[in-house]
PDB file of C-alpha atoms in Angstrom:
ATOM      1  CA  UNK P   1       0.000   0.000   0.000  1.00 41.00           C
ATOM      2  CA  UNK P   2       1.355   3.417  -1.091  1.00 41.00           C
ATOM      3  CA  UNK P   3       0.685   6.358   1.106  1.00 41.00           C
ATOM      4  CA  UNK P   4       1.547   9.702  -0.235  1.00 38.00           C
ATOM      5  CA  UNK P   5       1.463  13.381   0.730  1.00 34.00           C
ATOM      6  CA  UNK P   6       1.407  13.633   4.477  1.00 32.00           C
ATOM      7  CA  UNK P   7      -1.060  17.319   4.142  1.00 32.00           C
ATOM      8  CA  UNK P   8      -1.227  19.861   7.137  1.00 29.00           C
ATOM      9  CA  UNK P   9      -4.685  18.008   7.999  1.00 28.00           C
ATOM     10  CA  UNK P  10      -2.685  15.741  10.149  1.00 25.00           C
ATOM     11  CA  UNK P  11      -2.190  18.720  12.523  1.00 27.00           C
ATOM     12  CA  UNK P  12      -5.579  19.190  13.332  1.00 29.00           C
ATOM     13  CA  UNK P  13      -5.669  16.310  16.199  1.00 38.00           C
ATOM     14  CA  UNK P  14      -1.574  15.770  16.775  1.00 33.00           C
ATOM     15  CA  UNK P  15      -2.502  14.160  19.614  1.00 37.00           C
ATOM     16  CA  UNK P  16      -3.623  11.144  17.305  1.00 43.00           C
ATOM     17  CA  UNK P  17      -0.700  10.894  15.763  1.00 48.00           C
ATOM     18  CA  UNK P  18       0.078   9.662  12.129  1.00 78.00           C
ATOM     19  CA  UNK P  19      -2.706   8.824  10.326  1.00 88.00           C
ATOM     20  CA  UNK P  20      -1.152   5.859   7.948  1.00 88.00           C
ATOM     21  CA  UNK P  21      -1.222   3.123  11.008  1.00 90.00           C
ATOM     22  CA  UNK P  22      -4.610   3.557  11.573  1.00 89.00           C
ATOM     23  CA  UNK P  23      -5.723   3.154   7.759  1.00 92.00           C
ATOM     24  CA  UNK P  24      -3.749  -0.015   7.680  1.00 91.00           C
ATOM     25  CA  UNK P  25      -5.131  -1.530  10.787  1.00 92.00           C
ATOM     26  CA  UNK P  26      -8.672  -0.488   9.951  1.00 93.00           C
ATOM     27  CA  UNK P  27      -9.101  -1.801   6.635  1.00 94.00           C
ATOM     28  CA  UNK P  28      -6.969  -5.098   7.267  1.00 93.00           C
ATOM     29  CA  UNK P  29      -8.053  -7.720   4.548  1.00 93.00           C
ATOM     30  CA  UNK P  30     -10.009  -4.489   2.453  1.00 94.00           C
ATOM     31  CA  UNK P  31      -7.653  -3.115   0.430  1.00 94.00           C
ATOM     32  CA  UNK P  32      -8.097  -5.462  -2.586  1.00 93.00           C
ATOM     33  CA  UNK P  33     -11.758  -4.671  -2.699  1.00 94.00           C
ATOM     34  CA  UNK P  34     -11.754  -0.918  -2.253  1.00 95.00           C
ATOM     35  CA  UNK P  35      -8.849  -1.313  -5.040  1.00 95.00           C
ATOM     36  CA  UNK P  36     -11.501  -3.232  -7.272  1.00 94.00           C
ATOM     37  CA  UNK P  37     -14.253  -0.788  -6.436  1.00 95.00           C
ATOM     38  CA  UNK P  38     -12.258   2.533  -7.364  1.00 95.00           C
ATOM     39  CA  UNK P  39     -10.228   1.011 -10.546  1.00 94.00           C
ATOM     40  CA  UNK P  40     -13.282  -0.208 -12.191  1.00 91.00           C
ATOM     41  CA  UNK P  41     -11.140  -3.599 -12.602  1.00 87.00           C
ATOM     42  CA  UNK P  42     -11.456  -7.366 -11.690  1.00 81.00           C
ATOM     43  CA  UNK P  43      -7.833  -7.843  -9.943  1.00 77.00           C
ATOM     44  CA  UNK P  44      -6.863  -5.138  -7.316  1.00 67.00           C
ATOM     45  CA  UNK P  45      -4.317  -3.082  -7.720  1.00 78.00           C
ATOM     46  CA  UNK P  46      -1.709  -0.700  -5.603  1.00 88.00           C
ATOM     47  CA  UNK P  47      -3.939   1.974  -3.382  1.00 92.00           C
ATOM     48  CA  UNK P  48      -2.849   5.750  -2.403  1.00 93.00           C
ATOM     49  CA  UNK P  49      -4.166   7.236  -0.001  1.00 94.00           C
ATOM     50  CA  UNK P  50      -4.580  11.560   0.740  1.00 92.00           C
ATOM     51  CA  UNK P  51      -5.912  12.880   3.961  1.00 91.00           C
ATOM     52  CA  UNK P  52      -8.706  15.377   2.992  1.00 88.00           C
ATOM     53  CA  UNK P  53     -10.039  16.170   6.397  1.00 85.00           C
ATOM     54  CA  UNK P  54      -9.294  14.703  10.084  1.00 85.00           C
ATOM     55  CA  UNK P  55     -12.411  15.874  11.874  1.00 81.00           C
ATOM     56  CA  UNK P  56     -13.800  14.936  15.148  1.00 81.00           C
ATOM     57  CA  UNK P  57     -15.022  11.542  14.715  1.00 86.00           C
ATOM     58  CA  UNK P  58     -13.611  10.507  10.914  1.00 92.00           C
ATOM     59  CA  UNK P  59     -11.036  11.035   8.714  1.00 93.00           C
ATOM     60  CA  UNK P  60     -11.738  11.624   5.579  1.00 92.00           C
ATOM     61  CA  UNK P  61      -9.684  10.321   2.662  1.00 94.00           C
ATOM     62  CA  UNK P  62      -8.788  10.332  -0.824  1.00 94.00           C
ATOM     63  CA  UNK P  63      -8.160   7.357  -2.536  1.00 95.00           C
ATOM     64  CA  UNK P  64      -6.550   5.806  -5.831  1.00 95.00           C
ATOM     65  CA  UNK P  65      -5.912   2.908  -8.453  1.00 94.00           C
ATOM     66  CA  UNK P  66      -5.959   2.263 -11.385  1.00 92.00           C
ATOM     67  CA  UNK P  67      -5.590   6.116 -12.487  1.00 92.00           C
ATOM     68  CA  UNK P  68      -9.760   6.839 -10.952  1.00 94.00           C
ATOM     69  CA  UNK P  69     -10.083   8.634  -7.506  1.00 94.00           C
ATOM     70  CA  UNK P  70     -13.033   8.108  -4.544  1.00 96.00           C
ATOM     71  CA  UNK P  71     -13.802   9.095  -1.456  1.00 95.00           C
ATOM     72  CA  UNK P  72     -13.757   7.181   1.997  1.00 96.00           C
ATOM     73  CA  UNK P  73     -14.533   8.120   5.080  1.00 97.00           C
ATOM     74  CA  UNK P  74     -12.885   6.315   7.970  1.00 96.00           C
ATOM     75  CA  UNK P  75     -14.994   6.615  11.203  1.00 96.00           C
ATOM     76  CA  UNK P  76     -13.580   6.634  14.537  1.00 93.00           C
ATOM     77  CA  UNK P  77     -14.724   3.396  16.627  1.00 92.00           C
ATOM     78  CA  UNK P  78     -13.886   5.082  19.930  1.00 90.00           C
ATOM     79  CA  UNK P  79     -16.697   7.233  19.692  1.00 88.00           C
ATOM     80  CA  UNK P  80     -20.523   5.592  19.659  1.00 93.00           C
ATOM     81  CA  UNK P  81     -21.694   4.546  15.856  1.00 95.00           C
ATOM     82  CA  UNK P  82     -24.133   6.552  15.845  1.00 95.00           C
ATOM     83  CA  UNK P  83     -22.845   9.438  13.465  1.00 95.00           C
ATOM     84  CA  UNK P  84     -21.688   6.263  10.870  1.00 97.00           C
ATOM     85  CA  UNK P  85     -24.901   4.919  10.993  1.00 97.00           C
ATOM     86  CA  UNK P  86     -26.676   7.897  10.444  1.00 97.00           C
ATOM     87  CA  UNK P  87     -24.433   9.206   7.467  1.00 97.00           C
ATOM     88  CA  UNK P  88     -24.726   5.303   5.976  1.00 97.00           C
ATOM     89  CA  UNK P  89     -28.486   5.320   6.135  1.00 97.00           C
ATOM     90  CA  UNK P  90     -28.660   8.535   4.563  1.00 97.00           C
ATOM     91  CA  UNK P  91     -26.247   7.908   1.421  1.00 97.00           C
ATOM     92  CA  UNK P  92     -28.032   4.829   1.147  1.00 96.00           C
ATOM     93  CA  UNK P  93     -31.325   6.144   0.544  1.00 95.00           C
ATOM     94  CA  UNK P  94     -29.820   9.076  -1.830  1.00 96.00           C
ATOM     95  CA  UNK P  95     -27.921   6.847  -3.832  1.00 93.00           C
ATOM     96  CA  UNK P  96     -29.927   7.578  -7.023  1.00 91.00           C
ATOM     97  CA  UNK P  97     -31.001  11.153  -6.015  1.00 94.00           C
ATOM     98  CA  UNK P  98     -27.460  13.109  -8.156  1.00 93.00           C
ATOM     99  CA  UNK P  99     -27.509  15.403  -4.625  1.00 95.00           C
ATOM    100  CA  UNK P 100     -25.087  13.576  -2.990  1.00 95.00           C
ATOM    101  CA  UNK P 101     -21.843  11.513  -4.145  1.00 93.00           C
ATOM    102  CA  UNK P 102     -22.668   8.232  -4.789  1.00 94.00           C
ATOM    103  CA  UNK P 103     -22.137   5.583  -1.557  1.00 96.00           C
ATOM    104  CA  UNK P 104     -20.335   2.864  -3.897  1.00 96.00           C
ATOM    105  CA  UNK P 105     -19.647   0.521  -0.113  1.00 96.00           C
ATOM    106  CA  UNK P 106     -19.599   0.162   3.423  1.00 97.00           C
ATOM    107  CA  UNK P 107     -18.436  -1.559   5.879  1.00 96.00           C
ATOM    108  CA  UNK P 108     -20.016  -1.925   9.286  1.00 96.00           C
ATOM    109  CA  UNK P 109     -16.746  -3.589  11.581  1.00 93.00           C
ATOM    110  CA  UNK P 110     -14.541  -0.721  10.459  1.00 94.00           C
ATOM    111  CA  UNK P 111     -17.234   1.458  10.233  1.00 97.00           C
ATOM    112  CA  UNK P 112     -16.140   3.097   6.583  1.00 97.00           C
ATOM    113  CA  UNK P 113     -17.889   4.121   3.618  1.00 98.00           C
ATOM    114  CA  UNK P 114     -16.085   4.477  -0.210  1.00 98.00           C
ATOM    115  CA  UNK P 115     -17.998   6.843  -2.417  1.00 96.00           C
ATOM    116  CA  UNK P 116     -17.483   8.277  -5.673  1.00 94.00           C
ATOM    117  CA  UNK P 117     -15.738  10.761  -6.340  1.00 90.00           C
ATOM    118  CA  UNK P 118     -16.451  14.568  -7.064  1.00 79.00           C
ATOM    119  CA  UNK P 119     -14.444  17.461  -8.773  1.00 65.00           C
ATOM    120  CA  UNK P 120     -14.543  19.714  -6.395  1.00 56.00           C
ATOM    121  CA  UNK P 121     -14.259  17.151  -3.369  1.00 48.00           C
ATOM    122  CA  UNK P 122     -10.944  18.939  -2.589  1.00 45.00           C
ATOM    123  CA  UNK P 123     -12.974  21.799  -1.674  1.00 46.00           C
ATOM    124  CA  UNK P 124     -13.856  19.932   1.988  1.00 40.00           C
ATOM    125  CA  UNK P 125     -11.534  22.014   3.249  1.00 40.00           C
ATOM    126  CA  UNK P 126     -12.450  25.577   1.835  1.00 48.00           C
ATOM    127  CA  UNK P 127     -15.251  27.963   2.765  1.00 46.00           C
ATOM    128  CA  UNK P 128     -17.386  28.058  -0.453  1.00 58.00           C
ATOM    129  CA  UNK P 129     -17.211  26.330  -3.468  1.00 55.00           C
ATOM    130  CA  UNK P 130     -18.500  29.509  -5.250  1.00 74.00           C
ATOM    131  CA  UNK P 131     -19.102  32.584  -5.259  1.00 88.00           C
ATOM    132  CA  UNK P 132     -21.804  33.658  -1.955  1.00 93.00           C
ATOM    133  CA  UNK P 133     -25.187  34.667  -4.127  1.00 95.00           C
ATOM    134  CA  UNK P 134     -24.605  31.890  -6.815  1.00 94.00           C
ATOM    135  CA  UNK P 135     -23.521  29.895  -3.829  1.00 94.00           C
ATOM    136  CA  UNK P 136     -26.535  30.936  -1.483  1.00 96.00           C
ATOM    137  CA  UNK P 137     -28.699  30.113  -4.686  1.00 96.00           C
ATOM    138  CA  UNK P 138     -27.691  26.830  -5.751  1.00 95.00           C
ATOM    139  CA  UNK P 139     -28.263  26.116  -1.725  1.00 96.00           C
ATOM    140  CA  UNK P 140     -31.661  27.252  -1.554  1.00 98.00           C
ATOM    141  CA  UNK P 141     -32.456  24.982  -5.153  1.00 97.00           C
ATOM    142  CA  UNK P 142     -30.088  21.706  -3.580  1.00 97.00           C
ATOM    143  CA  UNK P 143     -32.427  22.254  -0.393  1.00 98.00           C
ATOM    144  CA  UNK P 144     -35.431  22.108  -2.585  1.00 98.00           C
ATOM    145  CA  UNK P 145     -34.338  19.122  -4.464  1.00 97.00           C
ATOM    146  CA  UNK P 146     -33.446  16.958  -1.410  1.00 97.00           C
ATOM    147  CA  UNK P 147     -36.686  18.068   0.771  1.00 96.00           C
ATOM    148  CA  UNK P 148     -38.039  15.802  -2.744  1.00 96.00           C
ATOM    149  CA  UNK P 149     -35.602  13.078  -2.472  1.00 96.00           C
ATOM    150  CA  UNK P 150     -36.153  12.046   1.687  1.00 96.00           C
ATOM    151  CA  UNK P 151     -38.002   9.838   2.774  1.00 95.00           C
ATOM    152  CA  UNK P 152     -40.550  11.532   5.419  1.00 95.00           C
ATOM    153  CA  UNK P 153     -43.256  10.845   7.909  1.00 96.00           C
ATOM    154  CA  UNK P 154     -46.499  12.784   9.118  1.00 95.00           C
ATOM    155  CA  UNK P 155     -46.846  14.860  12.034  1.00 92.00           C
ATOM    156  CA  UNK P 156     -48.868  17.680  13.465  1.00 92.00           C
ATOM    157  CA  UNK P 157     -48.519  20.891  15.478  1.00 96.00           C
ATOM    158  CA  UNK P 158     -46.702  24.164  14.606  1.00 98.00           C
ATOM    159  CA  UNK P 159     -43.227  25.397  14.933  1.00 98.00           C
ATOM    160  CA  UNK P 160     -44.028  27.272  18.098  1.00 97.00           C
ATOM    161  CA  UNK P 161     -44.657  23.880  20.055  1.00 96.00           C
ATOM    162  CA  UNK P 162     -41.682  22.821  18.392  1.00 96.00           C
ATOM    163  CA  UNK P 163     -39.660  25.536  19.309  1.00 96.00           C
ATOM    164  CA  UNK P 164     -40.297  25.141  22.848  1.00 93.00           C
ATOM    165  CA  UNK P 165     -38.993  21.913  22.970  1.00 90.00           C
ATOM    166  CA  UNK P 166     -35.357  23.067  23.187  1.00 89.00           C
ATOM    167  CA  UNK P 167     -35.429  24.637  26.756  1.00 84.00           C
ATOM    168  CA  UNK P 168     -32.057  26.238  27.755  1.00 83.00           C
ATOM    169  CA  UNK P 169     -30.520  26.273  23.789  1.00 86.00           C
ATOM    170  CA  UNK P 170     -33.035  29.098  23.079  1.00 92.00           C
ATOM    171  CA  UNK P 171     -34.094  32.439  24.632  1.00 93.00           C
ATOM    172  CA  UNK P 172     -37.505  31.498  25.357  1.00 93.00           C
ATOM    173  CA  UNK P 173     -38.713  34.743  25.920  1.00 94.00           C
ATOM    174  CA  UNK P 174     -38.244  35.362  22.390  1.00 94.00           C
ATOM    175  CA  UNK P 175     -39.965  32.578  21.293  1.00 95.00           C
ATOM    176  CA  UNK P 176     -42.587  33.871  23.589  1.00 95.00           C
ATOM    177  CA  UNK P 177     -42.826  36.730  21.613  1.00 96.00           C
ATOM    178  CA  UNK P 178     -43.488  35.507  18.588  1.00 97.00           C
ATOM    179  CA  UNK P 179     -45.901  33.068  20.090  1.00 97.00           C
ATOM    180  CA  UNK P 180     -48.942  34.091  17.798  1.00 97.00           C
ATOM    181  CA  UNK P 181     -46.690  34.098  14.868  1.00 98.00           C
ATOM    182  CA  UNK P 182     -45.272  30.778  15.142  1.00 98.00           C
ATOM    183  CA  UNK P 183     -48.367  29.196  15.729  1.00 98.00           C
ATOM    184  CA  UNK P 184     -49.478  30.356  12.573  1.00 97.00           C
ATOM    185  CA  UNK P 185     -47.163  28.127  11.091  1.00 98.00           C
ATOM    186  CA  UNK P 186     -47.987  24.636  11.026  1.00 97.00           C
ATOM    187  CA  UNK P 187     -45.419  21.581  10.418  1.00 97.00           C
ATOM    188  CA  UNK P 188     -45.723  20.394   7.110  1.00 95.00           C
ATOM    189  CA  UNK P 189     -44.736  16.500   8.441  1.00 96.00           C
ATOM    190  CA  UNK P 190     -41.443  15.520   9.092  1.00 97.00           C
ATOM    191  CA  UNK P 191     -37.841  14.172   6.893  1.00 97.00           C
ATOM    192  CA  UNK P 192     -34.449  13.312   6.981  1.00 97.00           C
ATOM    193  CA  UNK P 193     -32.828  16.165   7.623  1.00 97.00           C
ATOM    194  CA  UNK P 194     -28.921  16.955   7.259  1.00 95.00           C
ATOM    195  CA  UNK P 195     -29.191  19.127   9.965  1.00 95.00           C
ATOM    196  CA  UNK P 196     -26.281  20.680   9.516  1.00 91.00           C
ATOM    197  CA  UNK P 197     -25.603  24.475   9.254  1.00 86.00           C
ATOM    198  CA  UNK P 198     -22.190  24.030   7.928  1.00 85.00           C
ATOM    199  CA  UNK P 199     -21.725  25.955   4.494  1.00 86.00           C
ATOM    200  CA  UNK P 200     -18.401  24.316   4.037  1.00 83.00           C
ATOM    201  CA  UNK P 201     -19.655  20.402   3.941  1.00 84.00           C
ATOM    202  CA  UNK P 202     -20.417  20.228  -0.224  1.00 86.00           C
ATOM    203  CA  UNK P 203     -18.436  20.079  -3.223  1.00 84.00           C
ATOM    204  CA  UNK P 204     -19.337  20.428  -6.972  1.00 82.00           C
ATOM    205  CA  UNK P 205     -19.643  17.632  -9.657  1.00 79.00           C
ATOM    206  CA  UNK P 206     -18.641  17.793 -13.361  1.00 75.00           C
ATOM    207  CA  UNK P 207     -21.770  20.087 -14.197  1.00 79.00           C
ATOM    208  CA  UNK P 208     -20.884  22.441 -11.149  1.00 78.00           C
ATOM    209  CA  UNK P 209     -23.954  21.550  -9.487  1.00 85.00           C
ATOM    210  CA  UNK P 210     -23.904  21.429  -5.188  1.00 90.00           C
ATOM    211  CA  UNK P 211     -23.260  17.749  -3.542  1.00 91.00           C
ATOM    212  CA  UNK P 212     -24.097  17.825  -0.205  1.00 92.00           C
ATOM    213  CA  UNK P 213     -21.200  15.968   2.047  1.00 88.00           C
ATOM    214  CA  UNK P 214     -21.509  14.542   5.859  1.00 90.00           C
ATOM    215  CA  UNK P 215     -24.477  13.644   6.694  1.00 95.00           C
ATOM    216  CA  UNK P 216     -23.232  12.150  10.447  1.00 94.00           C
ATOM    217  CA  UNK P 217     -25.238  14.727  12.402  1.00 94.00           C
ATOM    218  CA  UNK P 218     -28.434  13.536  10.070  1.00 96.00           C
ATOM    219  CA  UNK P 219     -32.157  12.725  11.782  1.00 95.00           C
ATOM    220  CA  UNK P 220     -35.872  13.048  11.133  1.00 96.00           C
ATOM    221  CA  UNK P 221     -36.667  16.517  11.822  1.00 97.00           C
ATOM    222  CA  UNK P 222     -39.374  19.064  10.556  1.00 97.00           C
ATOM    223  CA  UNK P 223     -40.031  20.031   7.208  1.00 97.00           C
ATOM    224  CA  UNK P 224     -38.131  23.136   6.495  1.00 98.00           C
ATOM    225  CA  UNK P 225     -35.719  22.705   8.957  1.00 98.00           C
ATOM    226  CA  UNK P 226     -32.532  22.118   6.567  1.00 98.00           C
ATOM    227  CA  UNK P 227     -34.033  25.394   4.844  1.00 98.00           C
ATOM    228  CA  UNK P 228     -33.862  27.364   8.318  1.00 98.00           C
ATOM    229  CA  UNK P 229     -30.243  26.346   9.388  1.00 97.00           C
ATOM    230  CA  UNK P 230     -29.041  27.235   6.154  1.00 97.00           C
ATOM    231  CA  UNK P 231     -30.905  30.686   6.535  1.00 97.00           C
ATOM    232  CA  UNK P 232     -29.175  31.177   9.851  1.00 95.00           C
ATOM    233  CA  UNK P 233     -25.469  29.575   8.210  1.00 95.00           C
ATOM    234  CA  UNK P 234     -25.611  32.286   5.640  1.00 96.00           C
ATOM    235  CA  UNK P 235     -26.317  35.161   8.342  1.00 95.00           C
ATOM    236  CA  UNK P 236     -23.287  33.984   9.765  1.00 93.00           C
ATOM    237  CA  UNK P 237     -21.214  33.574   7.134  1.00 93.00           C
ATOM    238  CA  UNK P 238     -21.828  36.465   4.938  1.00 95.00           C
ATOM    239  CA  UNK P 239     -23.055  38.837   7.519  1.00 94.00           C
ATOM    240  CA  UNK P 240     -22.265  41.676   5.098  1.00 95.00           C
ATOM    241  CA  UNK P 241     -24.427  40.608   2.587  1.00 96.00           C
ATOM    242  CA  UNK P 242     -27.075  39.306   4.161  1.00 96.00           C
ATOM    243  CA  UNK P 243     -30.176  41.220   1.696  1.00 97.00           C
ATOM    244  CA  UNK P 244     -28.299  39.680  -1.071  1.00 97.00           C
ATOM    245  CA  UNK P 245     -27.858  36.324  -0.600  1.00 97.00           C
ATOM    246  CA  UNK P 246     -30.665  35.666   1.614  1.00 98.00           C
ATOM    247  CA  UNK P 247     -32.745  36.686  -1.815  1.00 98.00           C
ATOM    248  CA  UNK P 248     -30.705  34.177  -4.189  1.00 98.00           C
ATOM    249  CA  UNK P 249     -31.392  31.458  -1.046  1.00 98.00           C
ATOM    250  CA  UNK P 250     -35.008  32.127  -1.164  1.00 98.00           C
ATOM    251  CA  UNK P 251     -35.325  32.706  -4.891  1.00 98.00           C
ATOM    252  CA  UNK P 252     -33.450  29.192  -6.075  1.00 98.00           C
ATOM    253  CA  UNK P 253     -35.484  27.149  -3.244  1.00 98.00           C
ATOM    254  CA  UNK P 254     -38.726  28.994  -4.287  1.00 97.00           C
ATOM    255  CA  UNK P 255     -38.232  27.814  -8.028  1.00 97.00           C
ATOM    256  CA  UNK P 256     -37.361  24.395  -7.411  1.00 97.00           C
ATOM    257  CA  UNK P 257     -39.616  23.558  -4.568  1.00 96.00           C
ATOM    258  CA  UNK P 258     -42.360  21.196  -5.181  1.00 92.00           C
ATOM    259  CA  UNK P 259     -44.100  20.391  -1.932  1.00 89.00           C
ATOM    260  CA  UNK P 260     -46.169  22.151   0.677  1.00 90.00           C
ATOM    261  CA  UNK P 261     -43.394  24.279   2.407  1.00 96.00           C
ATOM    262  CA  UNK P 262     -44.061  28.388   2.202  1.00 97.00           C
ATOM    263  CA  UNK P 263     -40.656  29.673   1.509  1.00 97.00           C
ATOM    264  CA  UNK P 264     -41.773  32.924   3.573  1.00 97.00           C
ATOM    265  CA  UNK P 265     -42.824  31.311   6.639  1.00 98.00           C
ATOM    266  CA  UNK P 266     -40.117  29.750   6.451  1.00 98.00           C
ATOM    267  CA  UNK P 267     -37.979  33.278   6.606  1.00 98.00           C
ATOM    268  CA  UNK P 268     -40.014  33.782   9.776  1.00 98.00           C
ATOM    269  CA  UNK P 269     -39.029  30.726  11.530  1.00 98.00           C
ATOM    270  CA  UNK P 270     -35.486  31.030  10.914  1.00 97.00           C
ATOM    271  CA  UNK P 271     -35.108  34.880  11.596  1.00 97.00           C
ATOM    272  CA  UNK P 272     -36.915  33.762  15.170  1.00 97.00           C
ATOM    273  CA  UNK P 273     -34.485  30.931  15.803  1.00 96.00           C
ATOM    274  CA  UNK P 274     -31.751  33.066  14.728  1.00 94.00           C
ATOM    275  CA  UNK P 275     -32.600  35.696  17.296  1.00 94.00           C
ATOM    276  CA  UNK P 276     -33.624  33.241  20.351  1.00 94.00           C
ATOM    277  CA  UNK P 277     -30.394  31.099  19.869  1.00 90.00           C
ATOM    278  CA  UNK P 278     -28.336  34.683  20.060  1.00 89.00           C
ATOM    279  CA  UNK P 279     -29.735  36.246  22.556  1.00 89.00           C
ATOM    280  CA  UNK P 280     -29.517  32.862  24.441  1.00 86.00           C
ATOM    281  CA  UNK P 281     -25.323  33.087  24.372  1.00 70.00           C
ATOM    282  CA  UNK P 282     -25.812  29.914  22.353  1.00 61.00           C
ATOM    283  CA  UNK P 283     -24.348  28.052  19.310  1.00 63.00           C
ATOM    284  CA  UNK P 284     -26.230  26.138  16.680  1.00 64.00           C
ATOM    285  CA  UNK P 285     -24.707  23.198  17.342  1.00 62.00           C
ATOM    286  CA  UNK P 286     -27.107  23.456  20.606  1.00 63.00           C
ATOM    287  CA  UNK P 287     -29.909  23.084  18.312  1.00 68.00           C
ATOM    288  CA  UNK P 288     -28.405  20.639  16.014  1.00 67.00           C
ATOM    289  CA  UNK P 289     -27.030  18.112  18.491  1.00 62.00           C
ATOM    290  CA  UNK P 290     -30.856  18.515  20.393  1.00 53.00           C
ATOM    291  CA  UNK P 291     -32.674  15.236  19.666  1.00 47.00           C
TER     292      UNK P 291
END
């Protein structure tokens, strides 16, 4: 096995240490059929591997034969398998959907999972593939497209009961506030959700069309609710030009959507979230991580 390029990622956890042990010992008695499965070819071949990203809980890796790239990601089994499961399950049921690179294998002992792979997957580690209103556009459209694509479930009640739910992460009072106005707005059923507010986590294919990317934080959550953390992710990350890509966000999930979600109320729920989580001192991974 060849491993090339040692990149700077290994510095983000030096307390783990070189990365290439931990590939070897992982996918012991693999590497001929994750050579098969990226060459395209009957008889393995010689594998390279590139650290993209060493996160929390994975590493994420580039890898090579027979002159065709993919992607695996490497989970951590120190840590519950809970995030692999959930980012399995989900790549699973997008497989066909073009909004997320394709899951090509997994492997539940060493908890990885090989997918295709992407032109702009080297992007993991940059802020935006593009620039912020085509970027904030394309969003709002990818959102649309993938509220489509997961599978979903019935419920009932509003957002304001929902809301409520998360104690301590929000500023209640504020929620309070807009009690009349949140009631207004009723849940539209539930779905798979990314629920993730990272901007960073997608790359571009051939066509330069979004891929969403990590999908370990994903769980059945409201409609909309992918729609409102990327409402409040944008805020964040572009805070001065919020007007203008808040409009492309709106306008490119407004012409793609196709199901029962009003793109305004919508606005409304996330500008309320946006203002309860602040003036609660909090972070949105408090609402993310809330089950």
């Amino acid at each position: 096995m060849n491993m090339t390029r040692t990149t700077n990622a290994l510095t983000v956890r030096p307390e783990q240490g070189q990365w290439h042990p931990v590939v070897r010992a992982r996918l012991a008695g693999k590497f001929d059929a994750i050579a098969r499965l990226v060459s395209g070819r009957k008889s393995g071949g010689a594998l390279e591997f590139d650290v993209i990203k060493h996160g929390h809980s994975a590493l994420s890796l580039e890898v090579r034969s027979g002159g065709r790239r993919a992607y695996l990601k490497l989970f951590d089994t120190s840590h519950t398998d809970k995030a692999y499961r959930r980012e399995k399950a989900s790549l699973c049921a997008l497989r066909d959907s073009g909004l997320v690179p394709r899951i090509l294998a997994f492997s539940d002992g060493p908890r990885f999972i090989l997918c295709t792979w992407s032109d702009g997957a080297s992007e993991l580690q940059q802020n935006i593939p593009m620039g912020p209103t085509a970027f904030a556009r394309n969003l709002g459209k990818w959102l649309a497209d993938l509220d489509s694509a997961v599978p979903g479930e019935t419920a009932c009640g509003n957002w304001y009961g929902y809301l409520q739910s998360f104690g301590a992460s929000l500023d209640m009072d504020r929620i309070q506030v807009a009690r009349d106005v949140l009631m207004e707005i009723p849940l539209c059923g539930r779905a798979l959700s990314r629920n993730d507010a990272a901007l960073q986590n997608f790359v571009t294919n051939a066509e330069g069309q979004l891929m969403g990317c990590d999908f370990d934080l994903a769980q059945m959550r409201p409609r909309g609710w992918d729609f409102v953390l990327g409402h409040i992710g944008l805020i964040e990350r572009f805070p001065d030009r919020i007007e203008e890509v808040l409009t492309a966000y709106t306008d490119g999930f407004s012409r793609a959507h196709r199901g029962a979600l009003i793109v305004e109320e919508l606005n409304v729920v996330a500008r309320i979230l946006y203002c309860a989580r602040a003036l609660a001192t909090g972070d949105t991974a408090d609402i993310i991580q809330w089950q």
